[in-house]
Amino acid sequence: GSNRFVKTNGSGTTCSQALPCKLTTALTQSVRGDNIYVAAGTYTGTGGAVITLTASVVLYGGWDGASSGGIVRNPNTYVSVLDGQNQRRVVYMNTSLTPTVDGFTITRGNAVGKPYGSWSGGVGAGIFGQSTNPIISNNIITHNTILTSGTPAGAGIYLSNASAASRIEGNTIISNTSGSGCAGYGGGILLDSSSTIVQTNTLTLNCASVGSPLNVNSMCPLIRNNLIQGNTSGGAVHVLFSSALIQSNQIISNPLGGLVIYNTPVTIDRNVIA
């Protein structure tokens, strides 16, 4: 695929390294397999989401912005922020895709008024994907909210009908809130009929009444090597109707319990639950 380059003040039309373009321009031009490198800065949007992915592209945050030479990335130094401004979702993924979102701060998403299925209160303020298989890696996903009554779900990440090809790995998922008064489902992540691999993430300070950092509903995901600590309200990991494998996680200091298992043949292997 082709490489495209983005800066907040980009004005190029070809999205080259020497003449970067705007993020919307790069997304419009890109096709399956293209890489989009996004420089430091804060990126906002209009409409329903900051960005809408319509092709299976690889979206990389943390590019150093150099106009020539090798491509250098360091998301900790060159912080690329996707900001929903508390007005819209941050990342929306069309169906039947395999995109990658890597190295961003994904923040202030709002999914009020964006229902899906039986979730009348809205879903997926930070990231929303339905019948798509993303790789969501090495991001900070924080302060995404669905502050409404009804049944909001998945304030940080919501995936539905994702296969085992989808992965959520290496992210810090912190301080996301599902529901007014934390009365929703899946503050950090909600997996709905999905077999996603969830591994090596840190989930902390997320708030919901059911599965405050992580809620799994149906299918058989793998939840492995995560630190799940200090989440408020509902139990840390809530699993129902799902043959999940929960393996080698540290599930620590979650005040209303570590695991809630309902009507499901879950496998719990070598975790620390304290």
mmCIF file of C-alpha atoms in Angstrom:
data_model
loop_
_atom_site.group_PDB
_atom_site.id
_atom_site.type_symbol
_atom_site.label_atom_id
_atom_site.label_comp_id
_atom_site.label_asym_id
_atom_site.label_seq_id
_atom_site.Cartn_x
_atom_site.Cartn_y
_atom_site.Cartn_z
ATOM 1 C CA GLY A 1 0.000 0.000 0.000
ATOM 2 C CA SER A 2 0.893 3.670 -0.224
ATOM 3 C CA ASN A 3 2.130 5.863 2.633
ATOM 4 C CA ARG A 4 0.258 9.083 3.367
ATOM 5 C CA PHE A 5 1.238 11.775 5.861
ATOM 6 C CA VAL A 6 -0.926 14.092 7.949
ATOM 7 C CA LYS A 7 -0.422 17.257 9.994
ATOM 8 C CA THR A 8 -2.945 19.490 11.711
ATOM 9 C CA ASN A 9 -1.993 22.318 9.371
ATOM 10 C CA GLY A 10 -1.422 20.101 6.353
ATOM 11 C CA SER A 11 -2.348 21.671 3.032
ATOM 12 C CA GLY A 12 -0.901 19.189 0.542
ATOM 13 C CA THR A 13 -3.078 17.418 -1.982
ATOM 14 C CA THR A 14 -0.997 14.265 -2.433
ATOM 15 C CA CYS A 15 -0.360 13.638 1.296
ATOM 16 C CA SER A 16 3.361 13.104 0.712
ATOM 17 C CA GLN A 17 5.939 13.268 3.486
ATOM 18 C CA ALA A 18 7.201 16.579 2.110
ATOM 19 C CA LEU A 19 3.672 17.995 1.695
ATOM 20 C CA PRO A 20 1.393 16.458 4.338
ATOM 21 C CA CYS A 21 -2.363 16.868 4.076
ATOM 22 C CA LYS A 22 -5.298 17.097 6.422
ATOM 23 C CA LEU A 23 -6.526 13.915 8.079
ATOM 24 C CA THR A 24 -9.827 13.993 6.191
ATOM 25 C CA THR A 25 -7.961 14.285 2.896
ATOM 26 C CA ALA A 26 -5.788 11.258 3.672
ATOM 27 C CA LEU A 27 -8.795 9.178 4.669
ATOM 28 C CA THR A 28 -10.634 10.115 1.493
ATOM 29 C CA GLN A 29 -7.679 9.185 -0.727
ATOM 30 C CA SER A 30 -6.682 5.966 1.001
ATOM 31 C CA VAL A 31 -7.587 2.445 -0.092
ATOM 32 C CA ARG A 32 -7.136 -0.969 1.452
ATOM 33 C CA GLY A 33 -3.588 -1.551 2.691
ATOM 34 C CA ASP A 34 -2.495 2.091 2.792
ATOM 35 C CA ASN A 35 -0.608 3.476 5.797
ATOM 36 C CA ILE A 36 -1.534 6.900 7.195
ATOM 37 C CA TYR A 37 1.041 8.549 9.473
ATOM 38 C CA VAL A 38 -0.386 11.266 11.712
ATOM 39 C CA ALA A 39 1.841 13.909 13.311
ATOM 40 C CA ALA A 40 1.495 15.347 16.797
ATOM 41 C CA GLY A 41 -1.423 17.668 17.442
ATOM 42 C CA THR A 42 -5.119 17.623 18.183
ATOM 43 C CA TYR A 43 -7.526 16.538 15.470
ATOM 44 C CA THR A 44 -11.235 17.293 15.732
ATOM 45 C CA GLY A 45 -14.129 16.727 13.359
ATOM 46 C CA THR A 46 -17.693 17.493 12.425
ATOM 47 C CA GLY A 47 -20.762 15.328 12.050
ATOM 48 C CA GLY A 48 -21.136 12.002 13.806
ATOM 49 C CA ALA A 49 -17.471 11.145 14.378
ATOM 50 C CA VAL A 50 -14.009 12.687 14.276
ATOM 51 C CA ILE A 51 -12.976 10.047 11.746
ATOM 52 C CA THR A 52 -14.959 7.451 9.818
ATOM 53 C CA LEU A 53 -12.969 4.530 8.432
ATOM 54 C CA THR A 54 -14.336 3.297 5.108
ATOM 55 C CA ALA A 55 -11.317 1.222 4.022
ATOM 56 C CA SER A 56 -8.983 -1.267 5.698
ATOM 57 C CA VAL A 57 -6.167 1.211 6.267
ATOM 58 C CA VAL A 58 -3.445 1.322 8.918
ATOM 59 C CA LEU A 59 -3.710 4.540 10.907
ATOM 60 C CA TYR A 60 -0.568 5.391 12.889
ATOM 61 C CA GLY A 61 -0.302 8.185 15.446
ATOM 62 C CA GLY A 62 2.973 9.542 16.783
ATOM 63 C CA TRP A 63 4.759 10.472 13.547
ATOM 64 C CA ASP A 64 7.571 12.976 14.155
ATOM 65 C CA GLY A 65 6.530 15.158 11.193
ATOM 66 C CA ALA A 66 9.936 15.201 9.457
ATOM 67 C CA SER A 67 9.653 16.257 5.814
ATOM 68 C CA SER A 68 12.224 13.729 4.603
ATOM 69 C CA GLY A 69 14.188 10.698 5.705
ATOM 70 C CA GLY A 70 13.016 7.551 7.408
ATOM 71 C CA ILE A 71 9.601 7.425 9.050
ATOM 72 C CA VAL A 72 9.989 7.957 12.807
ATOM 73 C CA ARG A 73 7.149 7.295 15.269
ATOM 74 C CA ASN A 74 6.953 7.758 19.010
ATOM 75 C CA PRO A 75 3.393 8.217 20.304
ATOM 76 C CA ASN A 76 4.684 9.159 23.765
ATOM 77 C CA THR A 77 6.765 12.040 22.384
ATOM 78 C CA TYR A 78 4.670 13.062 19.371
ATOM 79 C CA VAL A 79 1.180 12.864 20.822
ATOM 80 C CA SER A 80 -1.580 12.547 18.223
ATOM 81 C CA VAL A 81 -4.952 13.322 19.790
ATOM 82 C CA LEU A 82 -8.326 12.474 18.256
ATOM 83 C CA ASP A 83 -10.757 14.665 20.204
ATOM 84 C CA GLY A 84 -14.534 14.262 20.060
ATOM 85 C CA GLN A 85 -14.998 17.526 22.009
ATOM 86 C CA ASN A 86 -17.773 15.809 24.015
ATOM 87 C CA GLN A 87 -19.974 16.240 20.929
ATOM 88 C CA ARG A 88 -19.449 13.146 18.768
ATOM 89 C CA ARG A 89 -17.882 9.714 18.563
ATOM 90 C CA VAL A 90 -14.153 9.659 17.962
ATOM 91 C CA VAL A 91 -13.667 6.651 15.631
ATOM 92 C CA TYR A 92 -16.436 5.022 13.590
ATOM 93 C CA MET A 93 -15.636 1.922 11.524
ATOM 94 C CA ASN A 94 -17.741 0.780 8.615
ATOM 95 C CA THR A 95 -18.636 -2.903 8.311
ATOM 96 C CA SER A 96 -16.510 -5.622 6.711
ATOM 97 C CA LEU A 97 -13.184 -3.912 7.342
ATOM 98 C CA THR A 98 -9.839 -4.901 8.916
ATOM 99 C CA PRO A 99 -8.384 -1.501 9.903
ATOM 100 C CA THR A 100 -5.628 -0.751 12.398
ATOM 101 C CA VAL A 101 -5.689 2.198 14.830
ATOM 102 C CA ASP A 102 -2.343 2.463 16.622
ATOM 103 C CA GLY A 103 -0.667 5.100 18.763
ATOM 104 C CA PHE A 104 -3.381 7.724 19.409
ATOM 105 C CA THR A 105 -4.978 9.439 22.358
ATOM 106 C CA ILE A 106 -8.692 8.883 21.770
ATOM 107 C CA THR A 107 -10.641 11.191 24.014
ATOM 108 C CA ARG A 108 -13.848 13.066 24.794
ATOM 109 C CA GLY A 109 -16.048 10.924 22.595
ATOM 110 C CA ASN A 110 -19.790 11.148 23.188
ATOM 111 C CA ALA A 111 -22.306 8.550 21.979
ATOM 112 C CA VAL A 112 -25.510 9.970 23.457
ATOM 113 C CA GLY A 113 -28.282 9.563 20.893
ATOM 114 C CA LYS A 114 -26.380 6.865 18.968
ATOM 115 C CA PRO A 115 -28.222 3.636 19.808
ATOM 116 C CA TYR A 116 -27.479 0.240 18.337
ATOM 117 C CA GLY A 117 -29.584 -2.896 18.636
ATOM 118 C CA SER A 118 -31.031 -3.172 22.119
ATOM 119 C CA TRP A 119 -28.651 -0.543 23.490
ATOM 120 C CA SER A 120 -31.005 2.398 23.458
ATOM 121 C CA GLY A 121 -28.737 4.770 25.364
ATOM 122 C CA GLY A 122 -25.952 4.816 22.770
ATOM 123 C CA VAL A 123 -22.786 2.777 22.187
ATOM 124 C CA GLY A 124 -19.122 3.280 21.371
ATOM 125 C CA ALA A 125 -18.179 6.833 22.314
ATOM 126 C CA GLY A 126 -14.441 6.333 21.785
ATOM 127 C CA ILE A 127 -14.472 3.593 19.123
ATOM 128 C CA PHE A 128 -17.458 1.931 17.449
ATOM 129 C CA GLY A 129 -17.247 -1.075 15.165
ATOM 130 C CA GLN A 130 -19.974 -3.422 13.947
ATOM 131 C CA SER A 131 -19.233 -6.541 11.856
ATOM 132 C CA THR A 132 -15.662 -5.374 11.387
ATOM 133 C CA ASN A 133 -12.367 -6.785 12.636
ATOM 134 C CA PRO A 134 -10.049 -3.998 13.781
ATOM 135 C CA ILE A 135 -6.678 -4.046 15.462
ATOM 136 C CA ILE A 136 -6.844 -1.402 18.197
ATOM 137 C CA SER A 137 -3.362 -1.138 19.691
ATOM 138 C CA ASN A 138 -1.091 1.098 21.751
ATOM 139 C CA ASN A 139 -3.662 3.851 22.281
ATOM 140 C CA ILE A 140 -4.714 5.873 25.305
ATOM 141 C CA ILE A 141 -8.513 5.744 25.382
ATOM 142 C CA THR A 142 -9.770 8.174 28.002
ATOM 143 C CA HIS A 143 -12.654 10.385 29.110
ATOM 144 C CA ASN A 144 -15.119 8.989 26.607
ATOM 145 C CA THR A 145 -18.664 9.107 27.958
ATOM 146 C CA ILE A 146 -22.259 8.116 27.342
ATOM 147 C CA LEU A 147 -23.943 10.155 30.043
ATOM 148 C CA THR A 148 -27.544 9.128 29.554
ATOM 149 C CA SER A 149 -30.160 6.820 31.010
ATOM 150 C CA GLY A 150 -31.541 3.793 29.186
ATOM 151 C CA THR A 151 -28.947 1.184 28.238
ATOM 152 C CA PRO A 152 -25.682 2.825 27.132
ATOM 153 C CA ALA A 153 -22.815 0.426 26.382
ATOM 154 C CA GLY A 154 -19.093 0.491 25.692
ATOM 155 C CA ALA A 155 -18.030 4.060 26.388
ATOM 156 C CA GLY A 156 -14.379 3.456 25.513
ATOM 157 C CA ILE A 157 -14.749 0.727 22.867
ATOM 158 C CA TYR A 158 -17.811 -1.068 21.510
ATOM 159 C CA LEU A 159 -17.419 -3.974 19.075
ATOM 160 C CA SER A 160 -20.247 -6.133 17.763
ATOM 161 C CA ASN A 161 -19.974 -9.288 15.641
ATOM 162 C CA ALA A 162 -16.174 -9.121 15.499
ATOM 163 C CA SER A 163 -14.254 -12.336 14.832
ATOM 164 C CA ALA A 164 -11.111 -13.717 16.487
ATOM 165 C CA ALA A 165 -9.136 -11.739 13.889
ATOM 166 C CA SER A 166 -9.932 -8.577 15.854
ATOM 167 C CA ARG A 167 -7.613 -7.474 18.650
ATOM 168 C CA ILE A 168 -7.556 -4.900 21.422
ATOM 169 C CA GLU A 169 -4.000 -4.901 22.735
ATOM 170 C CA GLY A 170 -1.468 -2.737 24.499
ATOM 171 C CA ASN A 171 -3.907 0.100 25.226
ATOM 172 C CA THR A 172 -4.417 2.180 28.340
ATOM 173 C CA ILE A 173 -8.178 2.453 28.819
ATOM 174 C CA ILE A 174 -8.791 4.903 31.637
ATOM 175 C CA SER A 175 -11.605 7.062 33.056
ATOM 176 C CA ASN A 176 -14.380 6.216 30.606
ATOM 177 C CA THR A 177 -17.986 6.359 31.827
ATOM 178 C CA SER A 178 -21.066 4.491 30.603
ATOM 179 C CA GLY A 179 -24.374 5.912 31.832
ATOM 180 C CA SER A 180 -25.484 8.778 34.010
ATOM 181 C CA GLY A 181 -24.260 7.951 37.483
ATOM 182 C CA CYS A 182 -22.252 5.103 35.920
ATOM 183 C CA ALA A 183 -25.508 3.181 35.409
ATOM 184 C CA GLY A 184 -24.638 1.721 31.987
ATOM 185 C CA TYR A 185 -22.749 -1.281 30.664
ATOM 186 C CA GLY A 186 -19.055 -1.664 29.833
ATOM 187 C CA GLY A 187 -17.375 1.577 30.828
ATOM 188 C CA GLY A 188 -14.076 0.629 29.202
ATOM 189 C CA ILE A 189 -14.939 -2.085 26.662
ATOM 190 C CA LEU A 190 -18.100 -3.894 25.645
ATOM 191 C CA LEU A 191 -17.823 -6.905 23.341
ATOM 192 C CA ASP A 192 -21.161 -7.934 21.868
ATOM 193 C CA SER A 193 -21.284 -11.297 20.064
ATOM 194 C CA SER A 194 -17.553 -10.928 19.419
ATOM 195 C CA SER A 195 -14.555 -13.260 19.708
ATOM 196 C CA THR A 196 -12.014 -10.455 20.036
ATOM 197 C CA ILE A 197 -8.580 -11.033 21.601
ATOM 198 C CA VAL A 198 -8.158 -8.545 24.473
ATOM 199 C CA GLN A 199 -4.583 -8.635 25.750
ATOM 200 C CA THR A 200 -1.855 -6.635 27.511
ATOM 201 C CA ASN A 201 -4.128 -3.655 28.194
ATOM 202 C CA THR A 202 -4.390 -1.553 31.331
ATOM 203 C CA LEU A 203 -7.990 -0.808 32.329
ATOM 204 C CA THR A 204 -8.457 1.531 35.260
ATOM 205 C CA LEU A 205 -10.891 4.114 36.692
ATOM 206 C CA ASN A 206 -13.647 3.136 34.257
ATOM 207 C CA CYS A 207 -17.211 3.360 35.483
ATOM 208 C CA ALA A 208 -20.408 1.431 34.712
ATOM 209 C CA SER A 209 -22.885 -0.533 36.794
ATOM 210 C CA VAL A 210 -22.344 -3.751 34.778
ATOM 211 C CA GLY A 211 -18.752 -4.547 33.854
ATOM 212 C CA SER A 212 -17.116 -1.277 34.721
ATOM 213 C CA PRO A 213 -13.959 -1.861 32.634
ATOM 214 C CA LEU A 214 -15.023 -4.880 30.565
ATOM 215 C CA ASN A 215 -18.354 -6.436 29.627
ATOM 216 C CA VAL A 216 -18.548 -9.541 27.406
ATOM 217 C CA ASN A 217 -21.874 -10.636 25.942
ATOM 218 C CA SER A 218 -21.875 -13.895 23.929
ATOM 219 C CA MET A 219 -19.240 -15.591 21.763
ATOM 220 C CA CYS A 220 -15.779 -16.716 22.861
ATOM 221 C CA PRO A 221 -13.196 -13.967 23.295
ATOM 222 C CA LEU A 222 -9.745 -14.360 24.800
ATOM 223 C CA ILE A 223 -8.955 -12.010 27.697
ATOM 224 C CA ARG A 224 -5.275 -12.384 28.552
ATOM 225 C CA ASN A 225 -2.425 -10.598 30.362
ATOM 226 C CA ASN A 226 -4.370 -7.445 31.204
ATOM 227 C CA LEU A 227 -4.066 -5.258 34.290
ATOM 228 C CA ILE A 228 -7.609 -4.486 35.437
ATOM 229 C CA GLN A 229 -7.327 -2.309 38.509
ATOM 230 C CA GLY A 230 -9.225 0.327 40.456
ATOM 231 C CA ASN A 231 -12.373 0.423 38.339
ATOM 232 C CA THR A 232 -15.471 1.764 40.036
ATOM 233 C CA SER A 233 -19.123 0.784 40.291
ATOM 234 C CA GLY A 234 -19.943 -2.648 38.760
ATOM 235 C CA GLY A 235 -17.752 -5.753 38.930
ATOM 236 C CA ALA A 236 -14.510 -5.582 36.974
ATOM 237 C CA VAL A 237 -15.193 -8.224 34.303
ATOM 238 C CA HIS A 238 -18.786 -9.177 33.534
ATOM 239 C CA VAL A 239 -19.315 -12.191 31.268
ATOM 240 C CA LEU A 240 -22.628 -13.668 30.135
ATOM 241 C CA PHE A 241 -23.584 -16.255 27.522
ATOM 242 C CA SER A 242 -19.934 -16.449 26.500
ATOM 243 C CA SER A 243 -17.327 -19.217 26.430
ATOM 244 C CA ALA A 244 -14.545 -16.743 27.168
ATOM 245 C CA LEU A 245 -11.025 -17.723 28.198
ATOM 246 C CA ILE A 246 -9.849 -15.375 30.975
ATOM 247 C CA GLN A 247 -6.155 -16.065 31.440
ATOM 248 C CA SER A 248 -3.153 -14.580 33.280
ATOM 249 C CA ASN A 249 -4.789 -11.254 34.152
ATOM 250 C CA GLN A 250 -4.234 -9.136 37.243
ATOM 251 C CA ILE A 251 -7.701 -8.129 38.477
ATOM 252 C CA ILE A 252 -6.964 -6.036 41.534
ATOM 253 C CA SER A 253 -8.685 -3.526 43.821
ATOM 254 C CA ASN A 254 -11.976 -3.281 41.977
ATOM 255 C CA PRO A 255 -14.328 -2.320 44.807
ATOM 256 C CA LEU A 256 -17.447 -4.196 43.669
ATOM 257 C CA GLY A 257 -15.787 -7.447 42.720
ATOM 258 C CA GLY A 258 -13.418 -9.022 40.240
ATOM 259 C CA LEU A 259 -15.503 -11.341 38.071
ATOM 260 C CA VAL A 260 -19.228 -11.698 37.422
ATOM 261 C CA ILE A 261 -19.996 -14.862 35.449
ATOM 262 C CA TYR A 262 -23.555 -15.506 34.295
ATOM 263 C CA ASN A 263 -24.933 -18.570 32.481
ATOM 264 C CA THR A 264 -21.705 -19.247 30.658
ATOM 265 C CA PRO A 265 -18.966 -21.948 30.376
ATOM 266 C CA VAL A 266 -16.114 -19.530 30.969
ATOM 267 C CA THR A 267 -12.556 -20.755 31.573
ATOM 268 C CA ILE A 268 -10.590 -18.915 34.289
ATOM 269 C CA ASP A 269 -6.890 -19.762 34.239
ATOM 270 C CA ARG A 270 -3.903 -18.421 36.241
ATOM 271 C CA ASN A 271 -5.304 -14.993 37.121
ATOM 272 C CA VAL A 272 -4.604 -12.880 40.190
ATOM 273 C CA ILE A 273 -7.973 -11.702 41.552
ATOM 274 C CA ALA A 274 -7.485 -9.652 44.689
#
